[in-house]
């Protein structure tokens, strides 16, 4: 349920941003985004997925930026469906662990809770690095991709 709600809310914000914010935003910063837009339009799925998997990018930005940059709906939805899974899983795991600690008839062991959550937080931090490594490994040298 939380995964579906997350994806649905992301799509709603994307559609609203694409309709409402694009004109005003482009008028202010459009000339500064030319290089970013070129790269983004060439590989929308990878860019959106990288934004989704990089914990430092606020969730709202991962919904609005692709709309402003002219993303198509299909890459946005695919990247969102994939990109929110780790976070939904992590928050579900964290909630389950916190609930177990709070449901116990003893004083909460914050140290144990932190130890249980550490691998999840480490995995979340590693996701963007893994995504960049995969992208780098799959990227062909420029000489191979140039038209002949």
XYZ file of C-alpha atoms in Angstrom:
148
model
C 0.000 0.000 0.000
C 2.718 2.477 0.917
C 4.606 1.684 -2.313
C 1.500 2.299 -4.443
C 0.707 5.502 -2.555
C 4.277 6.702 -2.993
C 4.257 6.068 -6.743
C 0.785 7.586 -7.170
C 1.660 10.744 -5.244
C 4.883 11.125 -7.239
C 2.973 10.900 -10.530
C 0.380 13.436 -9.359
C 3.077 15.938 -8.342
C 4.930 15.312 -11.630
C 1.809 16.005 -13.698
C 0.942 19.125 -11.696
C 4.503 20.444 -11.923
C 4.607 19.782 -15.649
C 1.437 21.791 -16.105
C 1.833 24.575 -13.548
C 5.505 25.192 -12.821
C 7.283 24.617 -16.116
C 6.565 27.980 -17.739
C 7.510 30.085 -14.726
C 10.627 28.051 -13.986
C 11.883 28.047 -17.559
C 11.433 31.818 -17.789
C 13.756 32.283 -14.814
C 16.471 29.654 -15.278
C 15.945 28.105 -18.695
C 19.126 29.473 -20.250
C 21.244 28.009 -17.438
C 19.864 24.499 -17.873
C 20.742 23.904 -21.517
C 23.591 21.445 -20.858
C 21.678 19.612 -18.148
C 18.602 19.334 -20.360
C 20.628 17.884 -23.223
C 22.051 15.110 -21.061
C 18.757 14.570 -19.298
C 16.735 14.186 -22.493
C 19.261 11.702 -23.876
C 18.992 9.395 -20.846
C 15.920 10.304 -18.807
C 15.501 6.961 -17.074
C 19.050 6.914 -15.680
C 18.890 10.526 -14.513
C 15.551 10.089 -12.763
C 16.607 6.795 -11.226
C 19.839 8.365 -9.974
C 17.847 11.199 -8.385
C 15.525 8.654 -6.763
C 18.393 6.586 -5.382
C 20.565 9.461 -4.162
C 19.472 10.167 -0.576
C 20.600 13.811 -0.648
C 18.010 14.737 -3.300
C 14.749 15.719 -1.598
C 11.740 13.641 -2.602
C 9.880 16.706 -3.889
C 12.796 17.586 -6.181
C 12.748 14.090 -7.676
C 9.136 14.711 -8.668
C 9.365 18.312 -9.887
C 12.794 18.462 -11.581
C 11.990 15.802 -14.209
C 8.764 17.639 -15.057
C 10.609 20.929 -15.497
C 13.301 19.234 -17.570
C 10.674 17.799 -19.926
C 10.676 14.141 -18.907
C 8.270 11.803 -20.617
C 5.770 10.003 -18.396
C 7.018 6.458 -19.109
C 10.639 6.939 -17.930
C 9.398 8.911 -14.930
C 6.992 6.173 -13.855
C 9.492 3.338 -14.461
C 12.244 5.125 -12.491
C 9.784 5.927 -9.717
C 8.447 2.365 -9.501
C 12.013 1.064 -9.177
C 13.527 3.960 -7.248
C 11.094 4.081 -4.337
C 11.330 0.355 -3.508
C 14.474 0.668 -1.355
C 13.030 3.555 0.644
C 9.659 1.924 1.189
C 11.439 -1.272 2.271
C 13.786 0.627 4.578
C 10.999 2.602 6.226
C 8.900 -0.544 6.588
C 11.840 -2.362 8.191
C 12.586 0.614 10.443
C 8.953 0.864 11.503
C 8.810 -2.847 12.239
C 11.984 -2.714 14.340
C 10.871 0.413 16.182
C 7.468 -1.152 16.819
C 9.074 -4.292 18.232
C 11.216 -2.204 20.584
C 8.261 -0.120 21.729
C 5.965 -3.148 22.134
C 8.399 -4.891 24.466
C 7.583 -4.719 28.176
C 11.033 -3.335 28.929
C 12.664 0.038 28.472
C 13.585 0.608 24.809
C 17.131 -0.384 23.913
C 18.083 2.475 21.622
C 21.515 0.978 20.983
C 19.998 -2.274 19.714
C 17.535 -0.379 17.562
C 20.371 1.677 16.054
C 22.386 -1.503 15.452
C 19.397 -3.128 13.712
C 18.821 -0.092 11.517
C 22.469 0.514 10.617
C 22.600 -2.078 7.788
C 19.474 -0.590 6.245
C 20.853 2.943 6.348
C 24.175 1.708 4.972
C 22.374 -0.041 2.107
C 20.417 3.128 1.318
C 23.624 5.129 1.225
C 25.247 2.529 -1.050
C 22.435 2.531 -3.628
C 23.473 5.705 -5.454
C 27.072 4.526 -5.573
C 25.961 1.184 -6.994
C 23.777 2.938 -9.574
C 26.703 5.101 -10.695
C 29.003 2.067 -10.947
C 26.474 0.130 -13.019
C 25.988 3.104 -15.295
C 29.741 3.531 -15.696
C 30.214 -0.161 -16.503
C 27.399 -0.136 -19.058
C 28.555 3.061 -20.711
C 30.410 2.400 -23.923
C 33.427 4.502 -24.910
C 32.569 7.496 -27.095
C 34.406 6.020 -30.095
C 32.083 2.997 -30.100
C 28.889 5.053 -29.826
C 29.773 7.663 -32.457
C 27.847 7.346 -35.730
C 29.818 5.980 -38.653
